[in-house]
Amino acid sequence: MTRVLAGRIVNGDIGVDDMAPTEQDICAEFDVSKTTAREVIGALASRGLVTVRHGRRMEIRPVSDWNHLDPLLLELKHDPEAVRQTLGDLHDLRMLLEPELAARAALMATDEQLARMRQALERMEDLEADPDSYLEIDVDFHSEIASASGNVVLAFVLDSVRELLRVSRRVTNLINAMPETTVAHRRIYEALLAREPETARQAMRAHLLTVTEVCARGGSGAAIEAVMHQTERKELRRID
C-alpha cells in the first residue's frame, strides 16, 4: 500500500494542492489497522514525499523537495518522458564526472585496484548471457574506478546514485549487446593499466556516449519503456 500511495504522489494523482488521505482513509481503503496506516504514512515521510505534523493530515511536499536520488521515484513513474528526464540528468552527471575519474584513476590506481578491475572484467565476459548478474559487475567496475581516483568525495557522490545507475545501465544493456559493452570496458581498463589518463578519459567518454541518444529528449522510447516495465517487475519487493 505504501507503493500504491507513493505512486499516486509521484505521478501527480495527489498533488500539493490536494487533500492527502488521512490515517482513517488509509485504514478504510486498504482494510488495515491504524498502526499499519501510521507505518505507511511514516514510510512516505521518510522518503520525503509528505510532511507529517502531529494531529494534522499529512501534506504532499512539492516535487522540488523530493529526494531525486531515491530510485523509488523513478521506479513508480508512469510517464516515459519523465523517466527519460531523470535518466538524462543522471547521464549528464556521469558525463561530467566519470571521464575525469577515469583519467585520475589512470594515475592513482593501485595494483590491487587494477587487479579487482581485471577480475570484474573477466566476470563480465563470463556473464554476457546473464544481464542481471552482468549489471551488478558493471556497477562494481565503475565504482572501483571512482575509488581508484583517490577522491573520496567524488567516489561518494557516485555511490549515492548507485541504485539509479543500475537503471541507467539497464538502458545501456538494452541498446548495446553485452559483448560490445565488455569491449568498451576493456578499452577503459587497458588505458588504466597503461597509466594513460587521456586515453582513459576518452575511452570512458566513448562508452558513455553510447546511451546519449536514448536519454535525450525525442530519442527512441522503446528502451525507456522496456526498462520501466523491467524495473517495476524486479523492484516490486522493495516496498509494500
PDB file of C-alpha atoms in Angstrom:
ATOM      1  CA  MET A   1       0.000   0.000   0.000  1.00  0.00           C
ATOM      2  CA  THR A   2       2.961   2.318   0.562  1.00  0.00           C
ATOM      3  CA  ARG A   3       3.919   1.730  -3.041  1.00  0.00           C
ATOM      4  CA  VAL A   4       0.374   2.480  -4.219  1.00  0.00           C
ATOM      5  CA  LEU A   5       0.189   5.775  -2.336  1.00  0.00           C
ATOM      6  CA  ALA A   6       3.734   6.743  -3.306  1.00  0.00           C
ATOM      7  CA  GLY A   7       2.852   6.045  -6.944  1.00  0.00           C
ATOM      8  CA  ARG A   8      -0.148   8.342  -6.745  1.00  0.00           C
ATOM      9  CA  ILE A   9       2.059  11.120  -5.397  1.00  0.00           C
ATOM     10  CA  VAL A  10       4.920  10.589  -7.842  1.00  0.00           C
ATOM     11  CA  ASN A  11       2.549  10.533 -10.826  1.00  0.00           C
ATOM     12  CA  GLY A  12       0.619  13.600  -9.720  1.00  0.00           C
ATOM     13  CA  ASP A  13      -2.654  11.899  -8.843  1.00  0.00           C
ATOM     14  CA  ILE A  14      -2.295  13.540  -5.431  1.00  0.00           C
ATOM     15  CA  GLY A  15      -0.632  16.954  -5.597  1.00  0.00           C
ATOM     16  CA  VAL A  16       0.395  19.676  -3.173  1.00  0.00           C
ATOM     17  CA  ASP A  17      -2.979  21.358  -3.555  1.00  0.00           C
ATOM     18  CA  ASP A  18      -4.968  18.167  -2.973  1.00  0.00           C
ATOM     19  CA  MET A  19      -6.239  16.744   0.292  1.00  0.00           C
ATOM     20  CA  ALA A  20      -3.935  13.866   1.155  1.00  0.00           C
ATOM     21  CA  PRO A  21      -5.561  10.735   2.624  1.00  0.00           C
ATOM     22  CA  THR A  22      -5.871  10.611   6.372  1.00  0.00           C
ATOM     23  CA  GLU A  23      -4.966   7.715   8.598  1.00  0.00           C
ATOM     24  CA  GLN A  24      -8.647   6.765   8.624  1.00  0.00           C
ATOM     25  CA  ASP A  25      -8.818   6.945   4.808  1.00  0.00           C
ATOM     26  CA  ILE A  26      -5.908   4.523   4.520  1.00  0.00           C
ATOM     27  CA  CYS A  27      -7.498   2.150   7.027  1.00  0.00           C
ATOM     28  CA  ALA A  28     -10.750   2.163   5.079  1.00  0.00           C
ATOM     29  CA  GLU A  29      -9.254   1.796   1.583  1.00  0.00           C
ATOM     30  CA  PHE A  30      -6.765  -0.946   2.375  1.00  0.00           C
ATOM     31  CA  ASP A  31      -8.573  -2.592   5.281  1.00  0.00           C
ATOM     32  CA  VAL A  32      -5.636  -2.253   7.656  1.00  0.00           C
ATOM     33  CA  SER A  33      -5.178  -1.235  11.279  1.00  0.00           C
ATOM     34  CA  LYS A  34      -4.306   2.253  12.459  1.00  0.00           C
ATOM     35  CA  THR A  35      -0.855   1.009  13.364  1.00  0.00           C
ATOM     36  CA  THR A  36      -0.246  -0.147   9.802  1.00  0.00           C
ATOM     37  CA  ALA A  37      -1.654   3.102   8.416  1.00  0.00           C
ATOM     38  CA  ARG A  38       0.751   5.085  10.607  1.00  0.00           C
ATOM     39  CA  GLU A  39       3.643   2.965   9.357  1.00  0.00           C
ATOM     40  CA  VAL A  40       2.647   3.719   5.766  1.00  0.00           C
ATOM     41  CA  ILE A  41       2.491   7.448   6.466  1.00  0.00           C
ATOM     42  CA  GLY A  42       5.862   7.223   8.192  1.00  0.00           C
ATOM     43  CA  ALA A  43       7.362   5.446   5.178  1.00  0.00           C
ATOM     44  CA  LEU A  44       6.100   8.178   2.857  1.00  0.00           C
ATOM     45  CA  ALA A  45       7.522  10.846   5.160  1.00  0.00           C
ATOM     46  CA  SER A  46      10.894   9.089   5.395  1.00  0.00           C
ATOM     47  CA  ARG A  47      11.149   9.259   1.612  1.00  0.00           C
ATOM     48  CA  GLY A  48      10.450  12.987   1.631  1.00  0.00           C
ATOM     49  CA  LEU A  49       7.143  12.725  -0.212  1.00  0.00           C
ATOM     50  CA  VAL A  50       4.961  14.075   2.593  1.00  0.00           C
ATOM     51  CA  THR A  51       5.182  16.233   5.694  1.00  0.00           C
ATOM     52  CA  VAL A  52       3.613  14.911   8.875  1.00  0.00           C
ATOM     53  CA  ARG A  53       2.606  17.095  11.821  1.00  0.00           C
ATOM     54  CA  HIS A  54       1.121  15.725  14.996  1.00  0.00           C
ATOM     55  CA  GLY A  55      -2.653  15.836  14.985  1.00  0.00           C
ATOM     56  CA  ARG A  56      -2.884  17.039  11.387  1.00  0.00           C
ATOM     57  CA  ARG A  57      -3.445  15.453   7.990  1.00  0.00           C
ATOM     58  CA  MET A  58      -0.216  14.700   6.132  1.00  0.00           C
ATOM     59  CA  GLU A  59       0.678  17.171   3.385  1.00  0.00           C
ATOM     60  CA  ILE A  60       2.200  16.430  -0.010  1.00  0.00           C
ATOM     61  CA  ARG A  61       5.592  18.071  -0.437  1.00  0.00           C
ATOM     62  CA  PRO A  62       6.498  19.954  -3.645  1.00  0.00           C
ATOM     63  CA  VAL A  63       8.378  17.985  -6.294  1.00  0.00           C
ATOM     64  CA  SER A  64      11.428  20.194  -5.739  1.00  0.00           C
ATOM     65  CA  ASP A  65      11.662  18.907  -2.150  1.00  0.00           C
ATOM     66  CA  TRP A  66      11.698  15.217  -3.071  1.00  0.00           C
ATOM     67  CA  ASN A  67      14.841  13.141  -2.867  1.00  0.00           C
ATOM     68  CA  HIS A  68      15.519  12.611  -6.557  1.00  0.00           C
ATOM     69  CA  LEU A  69      18.330  10.182  -5.731  1.00  0.00           C
ATOM     70  CA  ASP A  70      15.717   7.768  -4.386  1.00  0.00           C
ATOM     71  CA  PRO A  71      15.262   5.085  -7.054  1.00  0.00           C
ATOM     72  CA  LEU A  72      11.688   4.551  -5.916  1.00  0.00           C
ATOM     73  CA  LEU A  73      10.689   7.814  -7.600  1.00  0.00           C
ATOM     74  CA  LEU A  74      11.978   6.504 -10.906  1.00  0.00           C
ATOM     75  CA  GLU A  75      10.503   3.044 -10.390  1.00  0.00           C
ATOM     76  CA  LEU A  76       6.993   4.396  -9.867  1.00  0.00           C
ATOM     77  CA  LYS A  77       6.814   6.900 -12.713  1.00  0.00           C
ATOM     78  CA  HIS A  78       4.389   6.011 -15.488  1.00  0.00           C
ATOM     79  CA  ASP A  79       5.491   8.728 -17.919  1.00  0.00           C
ATOM     80  CA  PRO A  80       8.363   7.637 -20.209  1.00  0.00           C
ATOM     81  CA  GLU A  81       9.365  11.268 -20.797  1.00  0.00           C
ATOM     82  CA  ALA A  82       9.642  11.869 -17.048  1.00  0.00           C
ATOM     83  CA  VAL A  83      11.813   8.762 -16.758  1.00  0.00           C
ATOM     84  CA  ARG A  84      13.891   9.959 -19.697  1.00  0.00           C
ATOM     85  CA  GLN A  85      14.418  13.313 -17.982  1.00  0.00           C
ATOM     86  CA  THR A  86      15.685  11.651 -14.815  1.00  0.00           C
ATOM     87  CA  LEU A  87      17.962   9.304 -16.751  1.00  0.00           C
ATOM     88  CA  GLY A  88      19.151  12.249 -18.837  1.00  0.00           C
ATOM     89  CA  ASP A  89      20.064  14.201 -15.704  1.00  0.00           C
ATOM     90  CA  LEU A  90      21.885  11.161 -14.354  1.00  0.00           C
ATOM     91  CA  HIS A  91      23.679  10.742 -17.667  1.00  0.00           C
ATOM     92  CA  ASP A  92      24.809  14.379 -17.521  1.00  0.00           C
ATOM     93  CA  LEU A  93      26.265  13.694 -14.084  1.00  0.00           C
ATOM     94  CA  ARG A  94      28.124  10.666 -15.391  1.00  0.00           C
ATOM     95  CA  MET A  95      29.458  12.556 -18.417  1.00  0.00           C
ATOM     96  CA  LEU A  96      30.753  15.312 -16.160  1.00  0.00           C
ATOM     97  CA  LEU A  97      32.367  13.040 -13.577  1.00  0.00           C
ATOM     98  CA  GLU A  98      33.299   9.620 -14.894  1.00  0.00           C
ATOM     99  CA  PRO A  99      35.733  10.554 -17.691  1.00  0.00           C
ATOM    100  CA  GLU A 100      37.702  12.676 -15.222  1.00  0.00           C
ATOM    101  CA  LEU A 101      37.557   9.949 -12.599  1.00  0.00           C
ATOM    102  CA  ALA A 102      38.939   7.508 -15.163  1.00  0.00           C
ATOM    103  CA  ALA A 103      41.752   9.917 -16.031  1.00  0.00           C
ATOM    104  CA  ARG A 104      42.683  10.281 -12.368  1.00  0.00           C
ATOM    105  CA  ALA A 105      42.412   6.545 -11.784  1.00  0.00           C
ATOM    106  CA  ALA A 106      44.949   6.007 -14.555  1.00  0.00           C
ATOM    107  CA  LEU A 107      47.442   7.887 -12.377  1.00  0.00           C
ATOM    108  CA  MET A 108      46.282   6.842  -8.917  1.00  0.00           C
ATOM    109  CA  ALA A 109      45.027   3.238  -9.110  1.00  0.00           C
ATOM    110  CA  THR A 110      46.913   0.721  -7.016  1.00  0.00           C
ATOM    111  CA  ASP A 111      47.923  -2.692  -8.272  1.00  0.00           C
ATOM    112  CA  GLU A 112      45.229  -4.210  -6.052  1.00  0.00           C
ATOM    113  CA  GLN A 113      42.543  -1.956  -7.533  1.00  0.00           C
ATOM    114  CA  LEU A 114      43.645  -2.757 -11.069  1.00  0.00           C
ATOM    115  CA  ALA A 115      43.555  -6.447 -10.205  1.00  0.00           C
ATOM    116  CA  ARG A 116      39.961  -6.121  -8.991  1.00  0.00           C
ATOM    117  CA  MET A 117      39.024  -4.302 -12.211  1.00  0.00           C
ATOM    118  CA  ARG A 118      40.589  -7.103 -14.240  1.00  0.00           C
ATOM    119  CA  GLN A 119      38.654  -9.688 -12.237  1.00  0.00           C
ATOM    120  CA  ALA A 120      35.431  -7.728 -12.782  1.00  0.00           C
ATOM    121  CA  LEU A 121      36.139  -7.574 -16.498  1.00  0.00           C
ATOM    122  CA  GLU A 122      36.698 -11.321 -16.636  1.00  0.00           C
ATOM    123  CA  ARG A 123      33.413 -11.870 -14.784  1.00  0.00           C
ATOM    124  CA  MET A 124      31.619  -9.616 -17.280  1.00  0.00           C
ATOM    125  CA  GLU A 125      32.936 -11.744 -20.128  1.00  0.00           C
ATOM    126  CA  ASP A 126      31.574 -14.848 -18.385  1.00  0.00           C
ATOM    127  CA  LEU A 127      28.175 -13.255 -17.691  1.00  0.00           C
ATOM    128  CA  GLU A 128      27.305 -11.823 -21.098  1.00  0.00           C
ATOM    129  CA  ALA A 129      24.341 -14.182 -21.319  1.00  0.00           C
ATOM    130  CA  ASP A 130      23.101 -13.196 -17.846  1.00  0.00           C
ATOM    131  CA  PRO A 131      22.103  -9.482 -17.998  1.00  0.00           C
ATOM    132  CA  ASP A 132      21.112  -9.165 -14.331  1.00  0.00           C
ATOM    133  CA  SER A 133      24.372 -10.557 -12.968  1.00  0.00           C
ATOM    134  CA  TYR A 134      26.319  -8.663 -15.633  1.00  0.00           C
ATOM    135  CA  LEU A 135      24.747  -5.408 -14.483  1.00  0.00           C
ATOM    136  CA  GLU A 136      25.957  -5.899 -10.898  1.00  0.00           C
ATOM    137  CA  ILE A 137      29.554  -6.451 -12.027  1.00  0.00           C
ATOM    138  CA  ASP A 138      29.255  -3.443 -14.352  1.00  0.00           C
ATOM    139  CA  VAL A 139      28.282  -1.231 -11.410  1.00  0.00           C
ATOM    140  CA  ASP A 140      31.158  -2.638  -9.340  1.00  0.00           C
ATOM    141  CA  PHE A 141      33.639  -1.947 -12.156  1.00  0.00           C
ATOM    142  CA  HIS A 142      32.688   1.729 -12.327  1.00  0.00           C
ATOM    143  CA  SER A 143      32.674   2.024  -8.526  1.00  0.00           C
ATOM    144  CA  GLU A 144      36.200   0.627  -8.425  1.00  0.00           C
ATOM    145  CA  ILE A 145      37.333   3.288 -10.904  1.00  0.00           C
ATOM    146  CA  ALA A 146      35.752   6.007  -8.774  1.00  0.00           C
ATOM    147  CA  SER A 147      37.537   4.689  -5.685  1.00  0.00           C
ATOM    148  CA  ALA A 148      40.806   4.461  -7.604  1.00  0.00           C
ATOM    149  CA  SER A 149      40.609   8.173  -8.456  1.00  0.00           C
ATOM    150  CA  GLY A 150      41.719   8.922  -4.918  1.00  0.00           C
ATOM    151  CA  ASN A 151      38.925  11.460  -4.364  1.00  0.00           C
ATOM    152  CA  VAL A 152      36.684  10.079  -1.632  1.00  0.00           C
ATOM    153  CA  VAL A 153      34.098  12.845  -2.070  1.00  0.00           C
ATOM    154  CA  LEU A 154      33.605  12.194  -5.781  1.00  0.00           C
ATOM    155  CA  ALA A 155      33.525   8.468  -5.150  1.00  0.00           C
ATOM    156  CA  PHE A 156      30.820   9.030  -2.534  1.00  0.00           C
ATOM    157  CA  VAL A 157      28.796  11.173  -4.958  1.00  0.00           C
ATOM    158  CA  LEU A 158      28.720   8.342  -7.475  1.00  0.00           C
ATOM    159  CA  ASP A 159      27.973   5.759  -4.800  1.00  0.00           C
ATOM    160  CA  SER A 160      24.987   7.846  -3.648  1.00  0.00           C
ATOM    161  CA  VAL A 161      23.334   7.272  -7.033  1.00  0.00           C
ATOM    162  CA  ARG A 162      24.312   3.594  -7.224  1.00  0.00           C
ATOM    163  CA  GLU A 163      20.701   2.392  -7.376  1.00  0.00           C
ATOM    164  CA  LEU A 164      19.845   4.860 -10.137  1.00  0.00           C
ATOM    165  CA  LEU A 165      22.945   3.755 -12.021  1.00  0.00           C
ATOM    166  CA  ARG A 166      21.541   0.228 -12.114  1.00  0.00           C
ATOM    167  CA  VAL A 167      18.519   1.567 -14.006  1.00  0.00           C
ATOM    168  CA  SER A 168      20.742   3.585 -16.323  1.00  0.00           C
ATOM    169  CA  ARG A 169      22.804   0.517 -17.129  1.00  0.00           C
ATOM    170  CA  ARG A 170      19.666  -1.472 -17.916  1.00  0.00           C
ATOM    171  CA  VAL A 171      19.153   1.073 -20.700  1.00  0.00           C
ATOM    172  CA  THR A 172      22.754   0.585 -21.821  1.00  0.00           C
ATOM    173  CA  ASN A 173      22.369  -3.176 -21.864  1.00  0.00           C
ATOM    174  CA  LEU A 174      19.189  -2.954 -23.943  1.00  0.00           C
ATOM    175  CA  ILE A 175      20.787  -0.653 -26.507  1.00  0.00           C
ATOM    176  CA  ASN A 176      24.162  -2.352 -26.793  1.00  0.00           C
ATOM    177  CA  ALA A 177      24.872  -6.057 -26.923  1.00  0.00           C
ATOM    178  CA  MET A 178      26.717  -7.191 -23.839  1.00  0.00           C
ATOM    179  CA  PRO A 179      29.849  -8.228 -25.778  1.00  0.00           C
ATOM    180  CA  GLU A 180      30.106  -4.662 -27.146  1.00  0.00           C
ATOM    181  CA  THR A 181      29.785  -3.261 -23.645  1.00  0.00           C
ATOM    182  CA  THR A 182      32.504  -5.611 -22.428  1.00  0.00           C
ATOM    183  CA  VAL A 183      34.807  -4.400 -25.203  1.00  0.00           C
ATOM    184  CA  ALA A 184      34.200  -0.798 -24.111  1.00  0.00           C
ATOM    185  CA  HIS A 185      35.093  -1.684 -20.534  1.00  0.00           C
ATOM    186  CA  ARG A 186      38.213  -3.496 -21.690  1.00  0.00           C
ATOM    187  CA  ARG A 187      39.372  -0.342 -23.501  1.00  0.00           C
ATOM    188  CA  ILE A 188      38.910   1.629 -20.287  1.00  0.00           C
ATOM    189  CA  TYR A 189      40.786  -0.970 -18.262  1.00  0.00           C
ATOM    190  CA  GLU A 190      43.678  -1.171 -20.728  1.00  0.00           C
ATOM    191  CA  ALA A 191      44.089   2.609 -20.598  1.00  0.00           C
ATOM    192  CA  LEU A 192      44.149   2.484 -16.811  1.00  0.00           C
ATOM    193  CA  LEU A 193      46.650  -0.366 -16.842  1.00  0.00           C
ATOM    194  CA  ALA A 194      48.877   1.595 -19.251  1.00  0.00           C
ATOM    195  CA  ARG A 195      48.666   4.648 -16.965  1.00  0.00           C
ATOM    196  CA  GLU A 196      47.402   6.819 -19.841  1.00  0.00           C
ATOM    197  CA  PRO A 197      44.976   9.385 -18.360  1.00  0.00           C
ATOM    198  CA  GLU A 198      43.855  10.974 -21.624  1.00  0.00           C
ATOM    199  CA  THR A 199      43.223   7.613 -23.251  1.00  0.00           C
ATOM    200  CA  ALA A 200      41.249   6.539 -20.179  1.00  0.00           C
ATOM    201  CA  ARG A 201      39.243   9.770 -20.268  1.00  0.00           C
ATOM    202  CA  GLN A 202      38.334   9.309 -23.926  1.00  0.00           C
ATOM    203  CA  ALA A 203      37.559   5.599 -23.506  1.00  0.00           C
ATOM    204  CA  MET A 204      35.138   6.349 -20.693  1.00  0.00           C
ATOM    205  CA  ARG A 205      33.586   9.194 -22.630  1.00  0.00           C
ATOM    206  CA  ALA A 206      33.101   6.993 -25.702  1.00  0.00           C
ATOM    207  CA  HIS A 207      31.480   4.330 -23.538  1.00  0.00           C
ATOM    208  CA  LEU A 208      29.036   6.816 -22.004  1.00  0.00           C
ATOM    209  CA  LEU A 209      28.176   8.370 -25.359  1.00  0.00           C
ATOM    210  CA  THR A 210      26.589   5.092 -26.454  1.00  0.00           C
ATOM    211  CA  VAL A 211      23.438   5.953 -24.461  1.00  0.00           C
ATOM    212  CA  THR A 212      23.316   9.701 -25.061  1.00  0.00           C
ATOM    213  CA  GLU A 213      20.713   9.448 -27.812  1.00  0.00           C
ATOM    214  CA  VAL A 214      18.180   7.429 -25.854  1.00  0.00           C
ATOM    215  CA  CYS A 215      18.459   9.763 -22.847  1.00  0.00           C
ATOM    216  CA  ALA A 216      17.988  12.876 -24.978  1.00  0.00           C
ATOM    217  CA  ARG A 217      14.540  14.356 -25.494  1.00  0.00           C
ATOM    218  CA  GLY A 218      12.929  12.942 -28.611  1.00  0.00           C
ATOM    219  CA  GLY A 219      15.044   9.798 -28.678  1.00  0.00           C
ATOM    220  CA  SER A 220      13.595   6.343 -29.113  1.00  0.00           C
ATOM    221  CA  GLY A 221      11.308   5.492 -26.211  1.00  0.00           C
ATOM    222  CA  ALA A 222      11.406   1.726 -26.689  1.00  0.00           C
ATOM    223  CA  ALA A 223      14.361   1.153 -24.375  1.00  0.00           C
ATOM    224  CA  ILE A 224      12.987   3.571 -21.789  1.00  0.00           C
ATOM    225  CA  GLU A 225       9.610   1.812 -21.671  1.00  0.00           C
ATOM    226  CA  ALA A 226      11.253  -1.605 -21.581  1.00  0.00           C
ATOM    227  CA  VAL A 227      13.382  -0.548 -18.621  1.00  0.00           C
ATOM    228  CA  MET A 228      10.310   0.874 -16.864  1.00  0.00           C
ATOM    229  CA  HIS A 229       8.486  -2.444 -17.127  1.00  0.00           C
ATOM    230  CA  GLN A 230      11.590  -4.457 -16.229  1.00  0.00           C
ATOM    231  CA  THR A 231      12.337  -2.282 -13.214  1.00  0.00           C
ATOM    232  CA  GLU A 232       8.766  -2.474 -11.993  1.00  0.00           C
ATOM    233  CA  ARG A 233       8.894  -6.266 -12.026  1.00  0.00           C
ATOM    234  CA  LYS A 234      12.319  -6.545 -10.448  1.00  0.00           C
ATOM    235  CA  GLU A 235      11.803  -3.969  -7.706  1.00  0.00           C
ATOM    236  CA  LEU A 236       8.290  -4.912  -6.680  1.00  0.00           C
ATOM    237  CA  ARG A 237       9.540  -6.473  -3.460  1.00  0.00           C
ATOM    238  CA  ARG A 238      11.492  -3.390  -2.360  1.00  0.00           C
ATOM    239  CA  ILE A 239       8.475  -1.754  -0.736  1.00  0.00           C
ATOM    240  CA  ASP A 240       4.953  -2.904   0.187  1.00  0.00           C
TER     241      ASP A 240
END
